[in-house]
Amino acid sequence: MRTDAPETPPIALTIAGSDSGGGAGIQADLATMAAHDVYGTSAITAVTAQHSRGVERSYPLPLEEVEAQLAAVTDDFDVGAAKTGMLATTEIVRAVASEAASFEFPLVVDPVMVATSGDRLLEPAAERAYEELIGESRVVTPNADEAEVLTDVVVEDQPSAIEAGDALLELGADAALIKGGHVPGETISDVLVTATGTTTFEHARVDTDATHGSGCTLAAAVAARLARDESLEAAVGGATDFLTRAVRYHYDVGRGPGAVNHGVEQRNRATMEVTAESIRAAVDRIVEADITPLVPEVGTNVVGATPYAESLEEIAAVEGRITRTLAGISSNGAVRFGASRNVARFVLDAREVCPNVRFACNLRFNADVEHALEELEWTTAELERDRDAEADAETDEWVAPAAVESLFDGDSGHPIAVVDRGAVGKEAMTYLVATESETLADRVLALSEQFGE
């Protein structure tokens, strides 16, 4: 018989409807909580027959069944935070508000009132009942349409979002997060309003309609982080980052637009060691092959992004780079995440339009390298830059992201080599890119052999 080794994770509660399509409702909430290493419990308010294209039927559970679930969970579990979603009827809204008055943990209220299509989902009496529930909330998270229903404020910019947030605070909420996803524009601004001030969280809008479950997922992420004892501002900031990645790397499932990827953070963490190992293997091959003539004065770095990388800290690289020595070339440090800035930034910029690009390295560029690239007949692109521009010594960013992005195309592919002829104080460089680390190493060695002929 083996000795058990139990865990005691934080616990969160979702009070919401069931989505048979799996993208929203309690399915999204529980998956999001699990992604935050939080144990999820639930009280189901309604059962829906829905899919990626819409809702076919909805059946609210009897009030006594909802109340029984709430009593069972809160009596047995040490709940750290809770969130509400679809509450279905006036009676359920009122019952949850009554129960929430005795909660000894923070409550996130996602006032599910208006569908993405703009249709109202609740009767007017239920909408009015929400005012009592909002008064019990640590934070209420309406989108622009829901904020208008609750406050009569039309949210179309930051000042109007703050006005709506202030109105929700007057209803008794400790804080209000006015979500900007329904407000047109290339940037999404989520505005957190509290009694002490306002904080805006901005993210570039992802070009997709696959946002099913986004509201549920955001509220569940906030609740999970509150259950982990994060401050409200940290919880909201982390949750909006989480949702941005979940939307960009959404699930392409069903015949509709698809759903947000609730498990993307777990997957990203799971790939980090594999990504680092692949860089170590590529570096070993490159060092063993001794590509000294291709190593620039600043050294060579080999970088690899996780499949869902969104920051420099999610790109593995050689600490100290690969540099020339009297005996050839040498890797100066271990492979770790966040060790590269310039080459890693190049990869991140390329991934904005071609997300399957994950690996890259920088090599010397001169006339002989240019000839070798021509002989290999690789697809090659050239960076356009201001020849008189000087580098930013603080960030080491030499090229605007748009200049890199313009060389890549997510539909037709990407170049194998990108040539940077340099600028004032900047060494000319060749960047090789690939979707696999082995392919990148193969290309480095192929260029080295061609260069030496």
CSV table of C-alpha atoms in Angstrom, one decimal:
chain,number,residue,atom,x,y,z
A,1,MET,CA,0.0,0.0,0.0
A,2,ARG,CA,1.4,3.4,-1.0
A,3,THR,CA,1.4,6.5,1.2
A,4,ASP,CA,-0.9,9.2,0.0
A,5,ALA,CA,0.3,12.7,-0.8
A,6,PRO,CA,-2.7,15.0,-0.8
A,7,GLU,CA,-2.7,18.6,-1.9
A,8,THR,CA,-4.7,21.5,-0.4
A,9,PRO,CA,-5.4,23.9,-3.2
A,10,PRO,CA,-7.3,27.2,-3.0
A,11,ILE,CA,-11.0,26.6,-3.6
A,12,ALA,CA,-13.4,28.7,-5.8
A,13,LEU,CA,-17.1,28.5,-6.5
A,14,THR,CA,-19.0,29.2,-9.7
A,15,ILE,CA,-22.7,29.9,-9.6
A,16,ALA,CA,-23.8,29.7,-13.3
A,17,GLY,CA,-25.5,27.9,-16.1
A,18,SER,CA,-24.2,24.8,-17.9
A,19,ASP,CA,-23.1,25.2,-21.5
A,20,SER,CA,-23.4,21.9,-23.4
A,21,GLY,CA,-21.0,23.3,-26.0
A,22,GLY,CA,-18.3,23.6,-23.3
A,23,GLY,CA,-17.1,27.1,-24.2
A,24,ALA,CA,-18.9,29.1,-21.6
A,25,GLY,CA,-20.8,28.7,-18.3
A,26,ILE,CA,-19.6,26.4,-15.6
A,27,GLN,CA,-17.6,24.4,-18.1
A,28,ALA,CA,-15.5,27.5,-18.9
A,29,ASP,CA,-15.4,28.5,-15.2
A,30,LEU,CA,-14.1,25.2,-13.9
A,31,ALA,CA,-11.5,24.8,-16.7
A,32,THR,CA,-10.3,28.4,-16.0
A,33,MET,CA,-10.0,27.7,-12.3
A,34,ALA,CA,-8.1,24.5,-12.9
A,35,ALA,CA,-5.7,26.5,-15.2
A,36,HIS,CA,-5.0,28.7,-12.2
A,37,ASP,CA,-4.3,25.7,-9.9
A,38,VAL,CA,-7.6,26.3,-8.0
A,39,TYR,CA,-10.1,23.6,-7.1
A,40,GLY,CA,-13.4,24.5,-8.6
A,41,THR,CA,-16.9,23.8,-7.1
A,42,SER,CA,-20.2,24.7,-8.7
A,43,ALA,CA,-23.9,25.5,-8.2
A,44,ILE,CA,-25.7,25.1,-11.5
A,45,THR,CA,-28.5,27.5,-12.2
A,46,ALA,CA,-29.7,26.4,-15.6
A,47,VAL,CA,-29.1,23.8,-18.2
A,48,THR,CA,-28.7,25.0,-21.8
A,49,ALA,CA,-28.7,23.2,-25.1
A,50,GLN,CA,-26.1,25.2,-27.0
A,51,HIS,CA,-23.2,24.9,-29.4
A,52,SER,CA,-20.7,27.2,-31.1
A,53,ARG,CA,-23.4,28.9,-33.1
A,54,GLY,CA,-25.8,29.8,-30.4
A,55,VAL,CA,-28.4,28.7,-27.7
A,56,GLU,CA,-31.1,26.2,-28.7
A,57,ARG,CA,-32.9,25.8,-25.4
A,58,SER,CA,-32.5,26.9,-21.8
A,59,TYR,CA,-34.0,25.3,-18.7
A,60,PRO,CA,-33.7,27.1,-15.3
A,61,LEU,CA,-33.3,24.7,-12.4
A,62,PRO,CA,-35.9,24.9,-9.6
A,63,LEU,CA,-34.9,27.5,-7.0
A,64,GLU,CA,-34.7,24.9,-4.2
A,65,GLU,CA,-32.1,22.9,-6.3
A,66,VAL,CA,-29.9,25.9,-6.7
A,67,GLU,CA,-30.2,26.7,-3.0
A,68,ALA,CA,-29.3,23.1,-2.1
A,69,GLN,CA,-26.2,23.2,-4.2
A,70,LEU,CA,-25.0,26.5,-2.6
A,71,ALA,CA,-25.7,25.1,0.9
A,72,ALA,CA,-23.8,21.9,0.2
A,73,VAL,CA,-20.7,23.6,-1.2
A,74,THR,CA,-20.4,26.4,1.4
A,75,ASP,CA,-21.1,24.0,4.3
A,76,ASP,CA,-18.3,21.6,3.3
A,77,PHE,CA,-15.6,23.5,1.4
A,78,ASP,CA,-13.4,26.4,2.6
A,79,VAL,CA,-14.3,28.6,-0.4
A,80,GLY,CA,-11.8,31.3,-1.1
A,81,ALA,CA,-13.8,33.2,-3.7
A,82,ALA,CA,-16.9,32.9,-5.8
A,83,LYS,CA,-18.3,34.2,-9.1
A,84,THR,CA,-21.7,34.3,-10.7
A,85,GLY,CA,-22.6,33.9,-14.3
A,86,MET,CA,-26.0,33.2,-15.9
A,87,LEU,CA,-28.6,33.3,-13.1
A,88,ALA,CA,-31.6,32.7,-15.4
A,89,THR,CA,-34.5,34.0,-13.3
A,90,THR,CA,-35.5,36.8,-10.9
A,91,GLU,CA,-35.9,34.3,-8.1
A,92,ILE,CA,-32.5,32.8,-8.5
A,93,VAL,CA,-30.9,36.3,-8.7
A,94,ARG,CA,-32.6,37.3,-5.4
A,95,ALA,CA,-31.7,34.0,-3.8
A,96,VAL,CA,-28.0,34.2,-4.7
A,97,ALA,CA,-28.0,37.8,-3.4
A,98,SER,CA,-29.5,36.7,-0.1
A,99,GLU,CA,-26.9,33.9,0.2
A,100,ALA,CA,-24.1,36.2,-0.8
A,101,ALA,CA,-24.8,38.5,2.2
A,102,SER,CA,-23.4,35.7,4.4
A,103,PHE,CA,-20.4,34.9,2.3
A,104,GLU,CA,-17.1,35.3,4.1
A,105,PHE,CA,-15.2,35.4,0.8
A,106,PRO,CA,-15.1,37.8,-2.1
A,107,LEU,CA,-17.7,37.6,-4.8
A,108,VAL,CA,-17.2,38.4,-8.5
A,109,VAL,CA,-20.5,39.2,-10.2
A,110,ASP,CA,-20.5,38.8,-14.0
A,111,PRO,CA,-24.0,40.2,-14.8
A,112,VAL,CA,-24.9,38.0,-17.7
A,113,MET,CA,-27.8,40.1,-19.2
A,114,VAL,CA,-27.0,40.8,-22.9
A,115,ALA,CA,-26.0,38.3,-25.5
A,116,THR,CA,-23.2,39.0,-28.0
A,117,SER,CA,-26.0,39.5,-30.5
A,118,GLY,CA,-27.4,42.4,-28.4
A,119,ASP,CA,-30.4,40.4,-27.2
A,120,ARG,CA,-31.5,40.9,-23.6
A,121,LEU,CA,-31.3,37.6,-21.7
A,122,LEU,CA,-33.3,38.5,-18.6
A,123,GLU,CA,-36.7,40.0,-17.8
A,124,PRO,CA,-36.7,43.5,-16.4
A,125,ALA,CA,-37.5,42.3,-12.8
A,126,ALA,CA,-34.4,40.2,-12.8
A,127,GLU,CA,-32.3,43.1,-14.1
A,128,ARG,CA,-33.5,45.2,-11.2
A,129,ALA,CA,-32.8,42.3,-8.8
A,130,TYR,CA,-29.2,42.5,-9.8
A,131,GLU,CA,-28.8,45.7,-7.9
A,132,GLU,CA,-29.0,43.8,-4.6
A,133,LEU,CA,-26.5,41.2,-5.8
A,134,ILE,CA,-24.1,43.9,-7.0
A,135,GLY,CA,-24.2,45.4,-3.5
A,136,GLU,CA,-22.6,42.2,-2.2
A,137,SER,CA,-19.8,42.0,-4.7
A,138,ARG,CA,-16.1,42.5,-4.4
A,139,VAL,CA,-16.1,43.4,-8.1
A,140,VAL,CA,-18.8,43.5,-10.8
A,141,THR,CA,-17.6,42.8,-14.4
A,142,PRO,CA,-20.2,44.1,-17.0
A,143,ASN,CA,-19.4,44.6,-20.6
A,144,ALA,CA,-20.4,47.9,-22.2
A,145,ASP,CA,-24.0,46.7,-23.0
A,146,GLU,CA,-24.5,45.3,-19.5
A,147,ALA,CA,-23.1,48.4,-17.9
A,148,GLU,CA,-25.7,50.5,-19.9
A,149,VAL,CA,-28.5,48.3,-18.6
A,150,LEU,CA,-27.4,48.7,-15.1
A,151,THR,CA,-26.5,52.4,-15.1
A,152,ASP,CA,-28.1,54.0,-18.2
A,153,VAL,CA,-24.6,55.1,-19.1
A,154,VAL,CA,-23.6,54.5,-22.7
A,155,VAL,CA,-20.0,53.2,-22.6
A,156,GLU,CA,-18.0,54.3,-25.6
A,157,ASP,CA,-14.7,55.5,-24.1
A,158,GLN,CA,-12.7,55.7,-20.9
A,159,PRO,CA,-14.6,58.7,-19.4
A,160,SER,CA,-18.0,57.0,-19.9
A,161,ALA,CA,-16.6,53.7,-18.5
A,162,ILE,CA,-15.5,55.5,-15.4
A,163,GLU,CA,-18.9,57.1,-15.1
A,164,ALA,CA,-20.6,53.7,-15.3
A,165,GLY,CA,-18.1,52.3,-12.8
A,166,ASP,CA,-18.9,55.1,-10.3
A,167,ALA,CA,-22.6,54.4,-10.7
A,168,LEU,CA,-22.0,50.7,-9.9
A,169,LEU,CA,-20.0,51.7,-6.8
A,170,GLU,CA,-23.0,53.7,-5.7
A,171,LEU,CA,-25.1,50.5,-5.9
A,172,GLY,CA,-22.7,49.0,-3.3
A,173,ALA,CA,-20.0,47.2,-5.3
A,174,ASP,CA,-16.5,47.5,-3.9
A,175,ALA,CA,-15.2,47.8,-7.4
A,176,ALA,CA,-16.4,47.7,-11.1
A,177,LEU,CA,-14.5,46.3,-14.1
A,178,ILE,CA,-16.0,47.8,-17.2
A,179,LYS,CA,-14.9,45.5,-20.0
A,180,GLY,CA,-14.1,47.1,-23.4
A,181,GLY,CA,-14.5,44.2,-25.7
A,182,HIS,CA,-17.8,45.4,-27.1
A,183,VAL,CA,-16.4,49.0,-27.7
A,184,PRO,CA,-15.0,49.4,-31.2
A,185,GLY,CA,-11.3,50.0,-31.7
A,186,GLU,CA,-8.0,48.2,-32.2
A,187,THR,CA,-7.2,48.4,-28.5
A,188,ILE,CA,-9.4,46.9,-25.8
A,189,SER,CA,-9.5,48.9,-22.6
A,190,ASP,CA,-10.8,47.3,-19.5
A,191,VAL,CA,-11.4,49.9,-16.8
A,192,LEU,CA,-11.2,49.0,-13.1
A,193,VAL,CA,-13.0,51.6,-11.0
A,194,THR,CA,-12.6,51.6,-7.2
A,195,ALA,CA,-13.3,54.1,-4.4
A,196,THR,CA,-9.6,55.0,-4.4
A,197,GLY,CA,-9.0,55.4,-8.1
A,198,THR,CA,-9.1,54.0,-11.6
A,199,THR,CA,-6.8,51.5,-13.4
A,200,THR,CA,-7.0,50.8,-17.1
A,201,PHE,CA,-5.7,47.5,-18.6
A,202,GLU,CA,-5.1,47.7,-22.3
A,203,HIS,CA,-4.5,44.9,-24.8
A,204,ALA,CA,-4.4,44.8,-28.6
A,205,ARG,CA,-7.6,43.4,-30.0
A,206,VAL,CA,-7.2,39.9,-31.5
A,207,ASP,CA,-8.6,39.6,-35.0
A,208,THR,CA,-11.1,36.8,-34.4
A,209,ASP,CA,-14.8,36.2,-33.7
A,210,ALA,CA,-13.9,33.2,-31.5
A,211,THR,CA,-14.7,34.9,-28.2
A,212,HIS,CA,-17.4,32.5,-26.9
A,213,GLY,CA,-17.0,32.2,-23.2
A,214,SER,CA,-14.7,35.3,-22.8
A,215,GLY,CA,-16.8,37.0,-20.1
A,216,CYS,CA,-17.2,33.8,-18.1
A,217,THR,CA,-13.5,33.1,-18.4
A,218,LEU,CA,-12.4,36.6,-17.3
A,219,ALA,CA,-14.7,36.6,-14.2
A,220,ALA,CA,-13.6,33.0,-13.3
A,221,ALA,CA,-9.9,34.0,-13.7
A,222,VAL,CA,-10.4,37.0,-11.3
A,223,ALA,CA,-12.2,34.8,-8.8
A,224,ALA,CA,-9.5,32.1,-9.0
A,225,ARG,CA,-6.8,34.7,-8.4
A,226,LEU,CA,-8.7,36.2,-5.5
A,227,ALA,CA,-9.0,32.7,-4.0
A,228,ARG,CA,-5.2,32.7,-4.2
A,229,ASP,CA,-5.1,35.8,-2.1
A,230,GLU,CA,-4.0,38.2,-4.9
A,231,SER,CA,-4.9,41.8,-4.6
A,232,LEU,CA,-7.9,42.9,-6.7
A,233,GLU,CA,-5.7,45.0,-9.1
A,234,ALA,CA,-3.2,42.1,-9.5
A,235,ALA,CA,-6.1,39.6,-10.0
A,236,VAL,CA,-7.7,41.8,-12.7
A,237,GLY,CA,-4.4,42.5,-14.5
A,238,GLY,CA,-3.5,38.8,-14.5
A,239,ALA,CA,-7.0,37.8,-15.6
A,240,THR,CA,-7.0,40.2,-18.6
A,241,ASP,CA,-3.6,38.9,-19.7
A,242,PHE,CA,-4.9,35.3,-19.3
A,243,LEU,CA,-8.0,36.1,-21.4
A,244,THR,CA,-5.9,37.8,-24.2
A,245,ARG,CA,-3.9,34.7,-24.7
A,246,ALA,CA,-7.0,32.5,-24.4
A,247,VAL,CA,-8.6,34.4,-27.2
A,248,ARG,CA,-5.6,34.6,-29.5
A,249,TYR,CA,-5.0,30.8,-29.2
A,250,HIS,CA,-8.7,29.9,-29.2
A,251,TYR,CA,-10.2,26.5,-29.8
A,252,ASP,CA,-11.2,26.0,-33.4
A,253,VAL,CA,-14.1,23.7,-32.6
A,254,GLY,CA,-17.7,23.3,-33.9
A,255,ARG,CA,-19.1,25.0,-37.0
A,256,GLY,CA,-19.3,28.4,-35.4
A,257,PRO,CA,-16.5,30.9,-34.6
A,258,GLY,CA,-15.0,28.7,-31.8
A,259,ALA,CA,-14.3,29.2,-28.1
A,260,VAL,CA,-11.6,30.8,-26.0
A,261,ASN,CA,-8.8,28.4,-24.9
A,262,HIS,CA,-9.3,28.0,-21.1
A,263,GLY,CA,-6.3,25.7,-20.8
A,264,VAL,CA,-3.7,27.8,-22.7
A,265,GLU,CA,-1.8,28.8,-19.6
A,266,GLN,CA,-1.4,25.2,-18.4
A,267,ARG,CA,-0.3,24.2,-21.9
A,268,ASN,CA,2.2,27.0,-22.1
A,269,ARG,CA,3.8,26.1,-18.7
A,270,ALA,CA,3.9,22.4,-19.8
A,271,THR,CA,5.9,23.3,-23.0
A,272,MET,CA,8.6,25.4,-21.3
A,273,GLU,CA,11.1,22.6,-20.4
A,274,VAL,CA,10.6,20.9,-23.8
A,275,THR,CA,11.3,24.2,-25.5
A,276,ALA,CA,14.4,24.8,-23.4
A,277,GLU,CA,15.7,21.3,-24.1
A,278,SER,CA,15.2,21.8,-27.9
A,279,ILE,CA,17.3,25.0,-27.7
A,280,ARG,CA,20.1,23.1,-25.8
A,281,ALA,CA,20.1,20.4,-28.5
A,282,ALA,CA,20.3,23.0,-31.3
A,283,VAL,CA,23.1,24.9,-29.6
A,284,ASP,CA,25.1,21.7,-29.1
A,285,ARG,CA,24.9,20.9,-32.8
A,286,ILE,CA,25.9,24.5,-33.8
A,287,VAL,CA,28.8,24.7,-31.4
A,288,GLU,CA,30.1,21.2,-32.4
A,289,ALA,CA,29.9,22.2,-36.1
A,290,ASP,CA,32.1,25.3,-35.4
A,291,ILE,CA,30.4,28.0,-37.4
A,292,THR,CA,33.0,30.6,-36.4
A,293,PRO,CA,32.9,32.6,-39.7
A,294,LEU,CA,29.2,33.1,-39.3
A,295,VAL,CA,29.3,34.4,-35.7
A,296,PRO,CA,29.0,38.2,-35.6
A,297,GLU,CA,31.0,40.4,-33.3
A,298,VAL,CA,28.1,40.7,-30.8
A,299,GLY,CA,27.8,36.9,-30.7
A,300,THR,CA,25.1,34.5,-31.8
A,301,ASN,CA,22.0,33.6,-29.9
A,302,VAL,CA,19.6,30.8,-30.6
A,303,VAL,CA,16.1,31.4,-29.2
A,304,GLY,CA,12.9,29.3,-29.0
A,305,ALA,CA,9.4,30.5,-28.1
A,306,THR,CA,6.9,28.3,-26.4
A,307,PRO,CA,3.9,27.6,-28.7
A,308,TYR,CA,1.9,30.3,-26.8
A,309,ALA,CA,4.6,32.8,-26.1
A,310,GLU,CA,3.5,36.4,-25.5
A,311,SER,CA,6.5,37.9,-23.7
A,312,LEU,CA,10.3,37.8,-23.6
A,313,GLU,CA,10.1,35.7,-20.4
A,314,GLU,CA,8.6,32.9,-22.5
A,315,ILE,CA,11.4,32.6,-25.0
A,316,ALA,CA,14.4,30.4,-24.1
A,317,ALA,CA,17.9,31.5,-25.1
A,318,VAL,CA,21.6,31.2,-24.4
A,319,GLU,CA,22.6,33.4,-21.5
A,320,GLY,CA,25.7,35.3,-22.7
A,321,ARG,CA,25.3,34.1,-26.3
A,322,ILE,CA,27.6,32.0,-28.4
A,323,THR,CA,30.8,33.8,-29.0
A,324,ARG,CA,34.2,33.2,-30.8
A,325,THR,CA,37.1,31.9,-28.8
A,326,LEU,CA,40.7,31.1,-29.8
A,327,ALA,CA,39.6,27.4,-30.2
A,328,GLY,CA,36.5,28.1,-32.2
A,329,ILE,CA,33.1,29.1,-30.6
A,330,SER,CA,31.6,28.6,-27.2
A,331,SER,CA,28.3,28.8,-25.5
A,332,ASN,CA,28.8,31.1,-22.6
A,333,GLY,CA,26.0,30.2,-20.3
A,334,ALA,CA,23.0,28.1,-19.6
A,335,VAL,CA,19.7,28.1,-21.6
A,336,ARG,CA,17.1,30.1,-19.7
A,337,PHE,CA,13.9,32.0,-20.4
A,338,GLY,CA,14.3,35.7,-20.7
A,339,ALA,CA,18.0,35.5,-21.6
A,340,SER,CA,17.6,37.3,-25.0
A,341,ARG,CA,16.2,40.7,-25.8
A,342,ASN,CA,17.0,41.5,-29.5
A,343,VAL,CA,16.6,38.1,-31.2
A,344,ALA,CA,13.7,37.2,-28.8
A,345,ARG,CA,12.0,40.5,-29.7
A,346,PHE,CA,12.4,39.7,-33.4
A,347,VAL,CA,10.6,36.4,-32.9
A,348,LEU,CA,7.8,37.9,-30.9
A,349,ASP,CA,7.3,40.6,-33.6
A,350,ALA,CA,7.2,37.9,-36.3
A,351,ARG,CA,4.7,35.8,-34.3
A,352,GLU,CA,2.3,38.7,-34.4
A,353,VAL,CA,1.4,37.7,-37.9
A,354,CYS,CA,2.9,34.2,-38.2
A,355,PRO,CA,2.3,32.5,-34.8
A,356,ASN,CA,3.9,29.2,-35.9
A,357,VAL,CA,7.4,30.9,-36.1
A,358,ARG,CA,9.0,29.8,-32.8
A,359,PHE,CA,12.8,29.5,-33.4
A,360,ALA,CA,15.5,31.9,-34.6
A,361,CYS,CA,19.1,32.8,-34.5
A,362,ASN,CA,21.3,35.8,-35.5
A,363,LEU,CA,24.3,35.3,-37.7
A,364,ARG,CA,26.8,37.6,-39.5
A,365,PHE,CA,25.8,39.3,-42.7
A,366,ASN,CA,28.2,40.3,-45.5
A,367,ALA,CA,28.6,39.9,-49.3
A,368,ASP,CA,29.7,36.3,-48.9
A,369,VAL,CA,26.7,35.4,-46.7
A,370,GLU,CA,24.4,37.1,-49.2
A,371,HIS,CA,25.9,35.0,-52.0
A,372,ALA,CA,25.5,31.8,-49.9
A,373,LEU,CA,21.8,32.6,-49.3
A,374,GLU,CA,21.3,33.1,-53.0
A,375,GLU,CA,23.0,29.7,-53.8
A,376,LEU,CA,20.7,28.0,-51.3
A,377,GLU,CA,17.7,29.6,-53.0
A,378,TRP,CA,16.0,30.3,-49.6
A,379,THR,CA,13.2,32.7,-49.4
A,380,THR,CA,14.9,35.8,-48.1
A,381,ALA,CA,13.5,39.2,-46.9
A,382,GLU,CA,15.2,42.4,-46.0
A,383,LEU,CA,14.4,44.7,-43.2
A,384,GLU,CA,13.8,48.3,-44.1
A,385,ARG,CA,15.2,50.8,-41.6
A,386,ASP,CA,16.4,54.3,-41.2
A,387,ARG,CA,20.1,54.0,-41.9
A,388,ASP,CA,20.8,57.0,-39.7
A,389,ALA,CA,18.8,55.6,-36.7
A,390,GLU,CA,20.7,54.8,-33.6
A,391,ALA,CA,20.0,52.0,-31.2
A,392,ASP,CA,18.2,52.5,-27.9
A,393,ALA,CA,20.9,51.4,-25.5
A,394,GLU,CA,18.3,50.7,-22.8
A,395,THR,CA,16.1,48.3,-24.8
A,396,ASP,CA,18.3,47.2,-27.7
A,397,GLU,CA,15.4,47.6,-30.0
A,398,TRP,CA,16.7,48.6,-33.4
A,399,VAL,CA,13.7,47.9,-35.6
A,400,ALA,CA,10.0,48.9,-35.1
A,401,PRO,CA,7.8,45.8,-34.7
A,402,ALA,CA,5.8,46.8,-37.7
A,403,ALA,CA,9.0,46.5,-39.9
A,404,VAL,CA,9.5,42.9,-38.8
A,405,GLU,CA,5.8,42.0,-39.0
A,406,SER,CA,5.6,43.3,-42.6
A,407,LEU,CA,8.1,40.5,-43.7
A,408,PHE,CA,5.9,37.7,-42.5
A,409,ASP,CA,2.5,36.4,-43.7
A,410,GLY,CA,0.4,34.1,-41.7
A,411,ASP,CA,-1.4,32.7,-44.8
A,412,SER,CA,1.4,32.2,-47.3
A,413,GLY,CA,4.3,31.4,-45.1
A,414,HIS,CA,7.4,33.2,-43.9
A,415,PRO,CA,11.0,33.8,-45.1
A,416,ILE,CA,13.8,31.5,-44.1
A,417,ALA,CA,16.3,34.3,-43.8
A,418,VAL,CA,15.8,38.0,-42.9
A,419,VAL,CA,18.7,40.3,-43.8
A,420,ASP,CA,19.4,43.4,-41.7
A,421,ARG,CA,22.0,45.6,-43.3
A,422,GLY,CA,22.5,47.5,-40.1
A,423,ALA,CA,22.5,51.2,-39.2
A,424,VAL,CA,24.7,53.6,-37.3
A,425,GLY,CA,26.4,51.7,-34.5
A,426,LYS,CA,24.6,48.5,-35.5
A,427,GLU,CA,26.3,45.4,-37.0
A,428,ALA,CA,24.7,44.0,-40.1
A,429,MET,CA,22.9,40.7,-39.3
A,430,THR,CA,21.2,37.7,-40.8
A,431,TYR,CA,18.3,36.1,-38.9
A,432,LEU,CA,17.3,32.5,-39.7
A,433,VAL,CA,13.9,31.4,-38.6
A,434,ALA,CA,12.0,28.1,-38.3
A,435,THR,CA,9.0,26.5,-36.8
A,436,GLU,CA,11.1,23.6,-35.4
A,437,SER,CA,14.4,23.8,-33.5
A,438,GLU,CA,16.0,20.9,-35.5
A,439,THR,CA,15.1,22.7,-38.7
A,440,LEU,CA,16.7,25.9,-37.5
A,441,ALA,CA,19.9,24.0,-36.6
A,442,ASP,CA,19.8,22.3,-40.1
A,443,ARG,CA,19.6,25.7,-41.7
A,444,VAL,CA,22.5,27.1,-39.7
A,445,LEU,CA,24.7,24.2,-40.7
A,446,ALA,CA,23.6,24.3,-44.3
A,447,LEU,CA,24.5,28.1,-44.5
A,448,SER,CA,27.8,27.4,-42.8
A,449,GLU,CA,28.7,24.7,-45.4
A,450,GLN,CA,27.6,26.9,-48.3
A,451,PHE,CA,29.5,29.9,-46.9
A,452,GLY,CA,32.7,27.8,-46.7
A,453,GLU,CA,32.6,26.7,-50.3
